[in-house]
Amino acid sequence: MSQKVNELKDTLVARLSSAKDMTEVETIRVEYLGKNGLITGLLKGMKDLSIEEKKEFGGKVNELKNEAGELILKKQEELKAEEIKKELEKMPEIDVSIPLDLKRGSYHPITLVQRELEKIFKTMGFNVEDYSEVVTDYECFESLNIPKHHPARDMQDTYYLTNGQLLKSQTSAAQNAIYKKYKEALFNEGKPIKAIFPGRCFRNEATDACHENTFFQMEGVMVDKDISISNLIFFMKKMLSEVFKKDIKVRLRPGFFPFVEPGFELDISCLICGGEGCPSCKHSGWLELCPCGMIHPEVLKAGGIDPDEYTGFAFGLGLTRLAMMKYGVKDIRDLNSGSLKSLAQFTFDE
Ligand code: FA5
């Protein structure tokens, strides 16, 4: 009987070594270890043996069974490795050490302009505030002296949530919260409120070369005793000269916004066409960039500040338009396109 065990092992080893693929190995496995296989057959043939012989022979057959299992598994793994090797040989060679011809990522032009402005205003003592994009009707309109059904709302149709909240149409939506946040320091420590708050705005409007439905603004406010239009003009001039680092033509004209009185439109001469007129400036030669004015008494009141004691200015800079002018982007839609082909033209390091 022991001889039979040895013979079976030898034939198994020989068969496996000449097996060429997984199917052949599977046939061998069934032939030796299957329900009616050769090794199982050895166990069945033990019934006529004595107990002693059964013990000895049974042990050997079980050993062979385990060994056969291991030999078959080893062969399967060898064949699998060979298959993978053959597949890899078919593939073109890839040298992972060769640098890929990919351009380095860079900051978006709007991010760069925003950071530059934040730096400028911080050096002038302004706090930089962040504010939510989803706001209430009170924040975006009512607190800014724009009651329900006021015609000024027509200019700023936006996207409404089912709960009545809305995507802010202007960064002015944060004014009320800013006044409330800083008023105690103004009253108790005489610290002027000086804050800028950049943010994304949304409007339901047709897009063209200088209008987007999603764009960035940067609001700025300053409130203290005796703040006047001179302060406003000083900060506007300072900001523009620092951003453009060259003389640019600006014009200040009256503008109506219910939350300022008086209100102004600050336009800059279009830097794309040099003031000649082009699609980027709606062929006017001027670009509306930064409306501003003296904060309306009702708006100060809504923020908990007594307008008889304090005055202030506010401005709402079109950050996306500023990025267009600074980097010579002719069409505002390129900035939101997410198209690397377009944006790669405006690749800048900080
Ligand atoms: C406002 O949004 C006022 N909240 C600004 C303000 C603040 C006035 C504080 C007074 C005091 P206006 O709708 O004009 O105003 O937008 C301000 C600036 O945002 C524009 O001058 C323009 O530069 C930019 N802007 C407005 N609409 C768009 C748009 N659809 N696409 C790109 N930029 C826009």
Short mmCIF file of C-alpha atoms and ligand atoms in Angstrom, two decimals:
data_model
loop_
_atom_site.label_atom_id
_atom_site.label_comp_id
_atom_site.label_asym_id
_atom_site.label_seq_id
_atom_site.Cartn_x
_atom_site.Cartn_y
_atom_site.Cartn_z
CA MET A 1 0.00 0.00 0.00
CA SER A 2 2.81 2.43 0.88
CA GLN A 3 4.23 1.82 -2.53
CA LYS A 4 0.93 2.90 -4.09
CA VAL A 5 1.10 6.18 -2.13
CA ASN A 6 4.64 6.84 -3.37
CA GLU A 7 3.72 5.96 -6.95
CA LEU A 8 0.72 8.32 -6.87
CA LYS A 9 2.89 11.15 -5.58
CA ASP A 10 5.49 10.56 -8.33
CA THR A 11 2.89 10.53 -11.11
CA LEU A 12 1.24 13.66 -9.67
CA VAL A 13 4.56 15.52 -9.63
CA ALA A 14 5.30 14.42 -13.21
CA ARG A 15 1.83 15.38 -14.46
CA LEU A 16 1.96 18.78 -12.80
CA SER A 17 5.41 19.58 -14.14
CA SER A 18 4.23 19.01 -17.72
CA ALA A 19 0.90 20.83 -17.27
CA LYS A 20 0.77 23.86 -19.56
CA ASP A 21 -2.24 25.81 -18.37
CA MET A 22 -4.81 26.24 -15.60
CA THR A 23 -7.36 24.00 -17.30
CA GLU A 24 -4.91 21.11 -17.32
CA VAL A 25 -4.09 21.67 -13.64
CA GLU A 26 -7.78 21.67 -12.80
CA THR A 27 -8.21 18.32 -14.62
CA ILE A 28 -5.31 16.89 -12.57
CA ARG A 29 -6.79 18.23 -9.35
CA VAL A 30 -10.12 16.55 -10.00
CA GLU A 31 -8.33 13.35 -11.08
CA TYR A 32 -6.39 13.12 -7.82
CA LEU A 33 -8.40 14.97 -5.18
CA GLY A 34 -11.95 14.89 -6.58
CA LYS A 35 -14.78 12.89 -4.96
CA ASN A 36 -13.93 9.87 -7.12
CA GLY A 37 -10.25 10.81 -7.45
CA LEU A 38 -7.20 8.55 -7.08
CA ILE A 39 -6.23 9.69 -3.57
CA THR A 40 -9.81 9.47 -2.33
CA GLY A 41 -9.90 5.99 -3.90
CA LEU A 42 -6.93 4.93 -1.76
CA LEU A 43 -8.88 5.81 1.38
CA LYS A 44 -11.88 3.85 0.17
CA GLY A 45 -9.69 0.76 -0.43
CA MET A 46 -8.63 0.62 3.23
CA LYS A 47 -11.73 -1.19 4.41
CA ASP A 48 -10.08 -4.67 4.30
CA LEU A 49 -7.02 -3.59 6.33
CA SER A 50 -6.40 -4.30 10.03
CA ILE A 51 -6.76 -1.45 12.51
CA GLU A 52 -2.99 -1.07 12.80
CA GLU A 53 -2.58 -1.01 9.03
CA LYS A 54 -5.49 1.44 8.70
CA LYS A 55 -3.77 3.80 11.17
CA GLU A 56 -0.43 3.72 9.38
CA PHE A 57 -1.76 3.78 5.83
CA GLY A 58 -4.49 6.31 6.60
CA GLY A 59 -1.88 8.70 7.98
CA LYS A 60 0.23 8.39 4.83
CA VAL A 61 -2.75 8.92 2.52
CA ASN A 62 -3.74 12.05 4.45
CA GLU A 63 -0.18 13.31 4.19
CA LEU A 64 -0.27 12.71 0.43
CA LYS A 65 -3.64 14.49 0.23
CA ASN A 66 -2.18 17.61 1.93
CA GLU A 67 0.97 17.47 -0.14
CA ALA A 68 -1.03 17.07 -3.37
CA GLY A 69 -3.11 20.13 -2.44
CA GLU A 70 0.05 22.19 -1.87
CA LEU A 71 1.71 20.98 -5.10
CA ILE A 72 -1.40 21.85 -7.13
CA LEU A 73 -1.66 25.33 -5.51
CA LYS A 74 2.03 25.99 -6.19
CA LYS A 75 1.59 25.04 -9.84
CA GLN A 76 -1.48 27.28 -10.15
CA GLU A 77 0.48 30.22 -8.74
CA GLU A 78 3.39 29.60 -11.09
CA LEU A 79 1.08 29.55 -14.10
CA LYS A 80 -0.69 32.75 -12.94
CA ALA A 81 2.67 34.55 -12.56
CA GLU A 82 3.68 33.39 -16.04
CA GLU A 83 0.40 34.69 -17.47
CA ILE A 84 0.95 38.14 -15.87
CA LYS A 85 4.52 38.22 -17.15
CA LYS A 86 3.35 37.46 -20.69
CA GLU A 87 0.68 40.21 -20.46
CA LEU A 88 3.27 42.70 -19.26
CA GLU A 89 5.62 41.77 -22.08
CA LYS A 90 2.87 42.57 -24.56
CA MET A 91 2.51 46.12 -23.11
CA PRO A 92 4.66 49.00 -24.39
CA GLU A 93 7.48 49.84 -22.02
CA ILE A 94 6.76 52.67 -19.56
CA ASP A 95 9.62 54.47 -17.94
CA VAL A 96 8.13 55.87 -14.74
CA SER A 97 11.20 58.00 -14.15
CA ILE A 98 10.51 60.17 -17.22
CA PRO A 99 8.90 63.46 -16.08
CA LEU A 100 5.42 63.96 -17.50
CA ASP A 101 4.88 66.99 -19.68
CA LEU A 102 2.26 68.46 -17.38
CA LYS A 103 2.04 72.13 -16.50
CA ARG A 104 2.22 73.02 -12.82
CA GLY A 105 -1.07 74.11 -11.31
CA SER A 106 -1.47 77.75 -10.45
CA TYR A 107 -3.80 80.08 -8.62
CA HIS A 108 -6.94 81.26 -10.40
CA PRO A 109 -6.71 84.93 -11.46
CA ILE A 110 -9.64 85.81 -9.16
CA THR A 111 -7.90 84.20 -6.18
CA LEU A 112 -4.76 86.17 -6.93
CA VAL A 113 -6.59 89.50 -7.14
CA GLN A 114 -8.54 88.70 -3.99
CA ARG A 115 -5.39 87.89 -2.04
CA GLU A 116 -3.67 91.01 -3.30
CA LEU A 117 -6.59 93.17 -2.19
CA GLU A 118 -6.76 91.47 1.18
CA LYS A 119 -3.08 92.28 1.69
CA ILE A 120 -3.58 95.91 0.70
CA PHE A 121 -6.58 96.42 2.97
CA LYS A 122 -5.01 94.56 5.89
CA THR A 123 -2.08 96.97 5.84
CA MET A 124 -4.66 99.76 6.11
CA GLY A 125 -6.17 98.20 9.22
CA PHE A 126 -9.17 96.39 7.69
CA ASN A 127 -10.34 93.00 8.98
CA VAL A 128 -10.99 90.33 6.37
CA GLU A 129 -14.33 88.60 6.88
CA ASP A 130 -15.82 85.53 5.30
CA TYR A 131 -19.59 85.19 4.86
CA SER A 132 -22.03 82.53 3.74
CA GLU A 133 -23.27 82.24 0.19
CA VAL A 134 -26.76 81.27 1.33
CA VAL A 135 -28.39 84.18 3.15
CA THR A 136 -31.80 85.40 4.23
CA ASP A 137 -33.98 87.94 2.49
CA TYR A 138 -33.41 90.22 5.47
CA GLU A 139 -29.62 90.09 5.08
CA CYS A 140 -29.57 90.55 1.32
CA PHE A 141 -32.35 93.11 0.97
CA GLU A 142 -34.45 94.22 3.95
CA SER A 143 -31.54 95.23 6.20
CA LEU A 144 -30.14 97.17 3.25
CA ASN A 145 -33.17 99.41 2.96
CA ILE A 146 -34.65 97.32 0.13
CA PRO A 147 -38.10 96.28 1.36
CA LYS A 148 -40.21 93.67 -0.43
CA HIS A 149 -41.46 94.89 -3.83
CA HIS A 150 -38.77 97.61 -4.02
CA PRO A 151 -37.84 98.04 -7.72
CA ALA A 152 -34.11 97.75 -6.85
CA ARG A 153 -34.72 94.01 -6.38
CA ASP A 154 -35.31 93.69 -10.13
CA MET A 155 -31.61 94.32 -10.78
CA GLN A 156 -30.63 91.49 -8.49
CA ASP A 157 -32.89 88.56 -9.21
CA THR A 158 -31.21 85.52 -7.74
CA TYR A 159 -31.72 81.85 -6.94
CA TYR A 160 -34.13 80.98 -4.13
CA LEU A 161 -34.23 77.93 -1.90
CA THR A 162 -37.53 76.33 -1.00
CA ASN A 163 -37.07 77.51 2.61
CA GLY A 164 -37.06 81.17 1.51
CA GLN A 165 -33.30 81.63 1.77
CA LEU A 166 -31.38 82.73 -1.30
CA LEU A 167 -27.96 82.69 -2.92
CA LYS A 168 -26.57 86.14 -2.17
CA SER A 169 -26.72 88.54 -5.09
CA GLN A 170 -24.30 90.98 -3.51
CA THR A 171 -21.64 90.91 -0.82
CA SER A 172 -23.55 93.79 0.81
CA ALA A 173 -25.63 90.96 2.31
CA ALA A 174 -22.99 90.68 5.04
CA GLN A 175 -23.10 94.35 6.07
CA ASN A 176 -25.73 93.92 8.78
CA ALA A 177 -23.84 91.06 10.46
CA ILE A 178 -20.55 92.99 10.29
CA TYR A 179 -22.03 96.06 11.98
CA LYS A 180 -23.50 93.89 14.72
CA LYS A 181 -20.23 92.05 15.19
CA TYR A 182 -18.03 95.13 15.56
CA LYS A 183 -20.37 97.77 17.00
CA GLU A 184 -19.51 97.09 20.66
CA ALA A 185 -15.80 97.73 20.01
CA LEU A 186 -16.81 100.92 18.21
CA PHE A 187 -18.98 102.13 21.11
CA ASN A 188 -16.81 100.99 24.00
CA GLU A 189 -13.26 101.26 22.67
CA GLY A 190 -13.73 103.84 19.92
CA LYS A 191 -12.41 101.32 17.39
CA PRO A 192 -13.65 102.20 13.90
CA ILE A 193 -15.37 99.39 12.03
CA LYS A 194 -13.07 98.57 9.12
CA ALA A 195 -13.80 95.35 7.27
CA ILE A 196 -13.67 93.85 3.82
CA PHE A 197 -15.59 90.75 2.86
CA PRO A 198 -14.95 89.08 -0.48
CA GLY A 199 -17.45 86.49 -1.69
CA ARG A 200 -19.19 84.73 -4.50
CA CYS A 201 -22.42 86.28 -5.75
CA PHE A 202 -25.19 84.86 -7.89
CA ARG A 203 -27.65 86.55 -10.20
CA ASN A 204 -30.27 85.25 -12.54
CA GLU A 205 -29.11 87.15 -15.58
CA ALA A 206 -28.11 86.67 -19.19
CA THR A 207 -24.38 86.26 -19.62
CA ASP A 208 -22.13 88.17 -21.99
CA ALA A 209 -18.46 89.19 -22.15
CA CYS A 210 -18.74 91.22 -18.92
CA HIS A 211 -21.66 89.55 -17.09
CA GLU A 212 -21.77 86.17 -15.41
CA ASN A 213 -24.49 84.54 -13.34
CA THR A 214 -21.81 83.65 -10.77
CA PHE A 215 -19.14 86.18 -10.00
CA PHE A 216 -17.08 87.58 -7.15
CA GLN A 217 -17.37 90.88 -5.36
CA MET A 218 -15.47 92.35 -2.49
CA GLU A 219 -17.36 94.57 -0.11
CA GLY A 220 -15.68 97.07 2.16
CA VAL A 221 -17.08 99.20 4.96
CA MET A 222 -15.72 101.76 7.35
CA VAL A 223 -17.78 103.30 10.16
CA ASP A 224 -16.63 105.83 12.72
CA LYS A 225 -17.35 109.35 13.88
CA ASP A 226 -16.95 111.93 11.08
CA ILE A 227 -16.33 109.61 8.17
CA SER A 228 -16.89 111.52 4.94
CA ILE A 229 -16.74 111.13 1.17
CA SER A 230 -13.08 112.26 1.32
CA ASN A 231 -12.24 109.09 3.28
CA LEU A 232 -14.08 107.02 0.69
CA ILE A 233 -12.23 108.62 -2.22
CA PHE A 234 -8.88 108.21 -0.45
CA PHE A 235 -9.35 104.46 0.03
CA MET A 236 -10.67 103.92 -3.51
CA LYS A 237 -7.69 105.74 -5.03
CA LYS A 238 -5.24 103.90 -2.81
CA MET A 239 -6.74 100.52 -3.70
CA LEU A 240 -6.65 101.11 -7.45
CA SER A 241 -3.11 102.49 -7.51
CA GLU A 242 -1.86 99.51 -5.47
CA VAL A 243 -3.66 96.93 -7.62
CA PHE A 244 -2.77 98.28 -11.04
CA LYS A 245 0.58 99.82 -10.08
CA LYS A 246 0.07 102.39 -12.81
CA ASP A 247 -2.12 105.41 -13.46
CA ILE A 248 -5.51 104.43 -14.75
CA LYS A 249 -8.37 106.65 -15.78
CA VAL A 250 -11.31 106.52 -13.37
CA ARG A 251 -14.57 108.38 -13.22
CA LEU A 252 -16.96 108.86 -10.34
CA ARG A 253 -20.58 109.49 -11.21
CA PRO A 254 -23.79 109.47 -9.24
CA GLY A 255 -25.31 106.03 -8.74
CA PHE A 256 -28.40 104.84 -6.96
CA PHE A 257 -28.32 102.08 -4.36
CA PRO A 258 -30.93 102.13 -1.60
CA PHE A 259 -28.28 101.37 1.03
CA VAL A 260 -26.05 104.40 0.38
CA GLU A 261 -26.73 108.13 0.29
CA PRO A 262 -25.13 109.68 -1.65
CA GLY A 263 -24.17 106.79 -3.95
CA PHE A 264 -21.60 106.64 -6.73
CA GLU A 265 -20.53 104.47 -9.59
CA LEU A 266 -16.79 104.21 -9.88
CA ASP A 267 -15.82 103.19 -13.41
CA ILE A 268 -12.40 102.56 -14.88
CA SER A 269 -11.36 103.14 -18.45
CA CYS A 270 -11.43 99.72 -20.15
CA LEU A 271 -7.93 98.28 -20.16
CA ILE A 272 -8.77 95.73 -22.84
CA CYS A 273 -9.46 98.33 -25.56
CA GLY A 274 -7.80 101.37 -23.98
CA GLY A 275 -11.16 103.13 -23.78
CA GLU A 276 -11.99 102.72 -27.48
CA GLY A 277 -14.96 100.42 -26.83
CA CYS A 278 -15.12 96.62 -27.10
CA PRO A 279 -17.39 93.70 -26.03
CA SER A 280 -15.63 93.55 -22.63
CA CYS A 281 -16.92 97.06 -21.77
CA LYS A 282 -20.15 96.83 -23.73
CA HIS A 283 -18.54 99.20 -26.28
CA SER A 284 -18.67 102.14 -23.86
CA GLY A 285 -14.93 102.40 -23.15
CA TRP A 286 -15.74 102.29 -19.40
CA LEU A 287 -16.25 99.42 -17.03
CA GLU A 288 -18.43 99.64 -13.91
CA LEU A 289 -16.05 98.39 -11.28
CA CYS A 290 -16.77 99.63 -7.80
CA PRO A 291 -20.04 101.25 -6.79
CA CYS A 292 -19.78 102.98 -3.45
CA GLY A 293 -21.26 105.63 -1.22
CA MET A 294 -22.01 106.82 2.27
CA ILE A 295 -23.91 104.22 4.28
CA HIS A 296 -27.61 105.06 4.48
CA PRO A 297 -28.82 106.00 8.00
CA GLU A 298 -31.49 103.26 7.84
CA VAL A 299 -28.79 100.64 7.18
CA LEU A 300 -26.73 101.81 10.15
CA LYS A 301 -29.87 101.73 12.31
CA ALA A 302 -30.62 98.16 11.22
CA GLY A 303 -27.09 97.27 12.29
CA GLY A 304 -27.68 98.80 15.74
CA ILE A 305 -25.60 101.94 15.11
CA ASP A 306 -26.91 105.45 15.74
CA PRO A 307 -26.62 107.39 12.44
CA ASP A 308 -26.68 110.71 14.31
CA GLU A 309 -23.46 109.77 16.01
CA TYR A 310 -21.66 107.66 13.42
CA THR A 311 -21.21 107.76 9.66
CA GLY A 312 -19.51 105.42 7.24
CA PHE A 313 -18.78 104.47 3.67
CA ALA A 314 -19.28 101.22 1.80
CA PHE A 315 -18.09 99.93 -1.55
CA GLY A 316 -18.82 96.81 -3.59
CA LEU A 317 -15.90 96.03 -5.85
CA GLY A 318 -16.47 93.72 -8.83
CA LEU A 319 -13.63 91.31 -8.14
CA THR A 320 -14.16 89.22 -11.26
CA ARG A 321 -14.15 92.31 -13.45
CA LEU A 322 -11.03 93.55 -11.71
CA ALA A 323 -9.31 90.23 -12.52
CA MET A 324 -10.38 90.67 -16.16
CA MET A 325 -8.85 94.12 -16.33
CA LYS A 326 -5.69 93.22 -14.46
CA TYR A 327 -4.91 90.11 -16.49
CA GLY A 328 -6.37 91.17 -19.84
CA VAL A 329 -9.13 88.54 -19.87
CA LYS A 330 -11.47 89.63 -22.66
CA ASP A 331 -14.43 87.46 -21.80
CA ILE A 332 -15.57 87.03 -18.19
CA ARG A 333 -16.97 83.57 -19.02
CA ASP A 334 -13.44 82.24 -19.51
CA LEU A 335 -12.83 82.74 -15.79
CA ASN A 336 -15.63 80.40 -14.78
CA SER A 337 -15.25 77.96 -17.64
CA GLY A 338 -13.07 75.51 -15.71
CA SER A 339 -11.40 74.96 -19.08
CA LEU A 340 -7.67 74.47 -18.58
CA LYS A 341 -7.15 75.42 -22.20
CA SER A 342 -8.56 78.89 -21.47
CA LEU A 343 -7.20 79.31 -17.98
CA ALA A 344 -3.68 78.13 -18.89
CA GLN A 345 -3.28 81.44 -20.75
CA PHE A 346 -3.55 83.17 -17.41
CA THR A 347 -1.20 81.01 -15.41
CA PHE A 348 0.45 83.00 -12.68
CA ASP A 349 2.47 82.12 -9.64
CA GLU A 350 1.91 84.00 -6.48
C1 FA5 B 1 -23.92 96.00 -5.97
O1 FA5 B 1 -23.92 94.78 -6.02
C2 FA5 B 1 -23.81 96.76 -4.70
N1 FA5 B 1 -23.99 95.85 -3.61
C3 FA5 B 1 -22.48 97.45 -4.61
C4 FA5 B 1 -22.37 98.50 -3.54
C5 FA5 B 1 -21.84 98.15 -2.33
C6 FA5 B 1 -22.82 99.78 -3.76
C7 FA5 B 1 -21.73 99.08 -1.32
C8 FA5 B 1 -22.69 100.72 -2.78
C9 FA5 B 1 -22.15 100.37 -1.57
P1 FA5 B 1 -23.79 96.24 -8.55
O2 FA5 B 1 -24.97 95.44 -8.88
O3 FA5 B 1 -23.53 97.39 -9.47
O4 FA5 B 1 -23.83 96.76 -7.07
O5 FA5 B 1 -22.51 95.30 -8.57
C10 FA5 B 1 -21.27 95.76 -8.11
C11 FA5 B 1 -20.16 95.35 -9.07
O6 FA5 B 1 -20.18 93.94 -9.20
C12 FA5 B 1 -20.34 95.86 -10.50
O7 FA5 B 1 -19.80 97.14 -10.64
C13 FA5 B 1 -19.57 94.84 -11.29
O8 FA5 B 1 -18.19 95.15 -11.27
C14 FA5 B 1 -19.84 93.59 -10.50
N2 FA5 B 1 -20.95 92.85 -11.12
C15 FA5 B 1 -22.27 93.05 -10.98
N3 FA5 B 1 -22.98 92.19 -11.69
C16 FA5 B 1 -22.09 91.39 -12.30
C17 FA5 B 1 -22.20 90.27 -13.20
N4 FA5 B 1 -23.37 89.78 -13.57
N5 FA5 B 1 -21.06 89.69 -13.63
C18 FA5 B 1 -19.87 90.17 -13.22
N6 FA5 B 1 -19.69 91.21 -12.40
C19 FA5 B 1 -20.79 91.82 -11.95
#
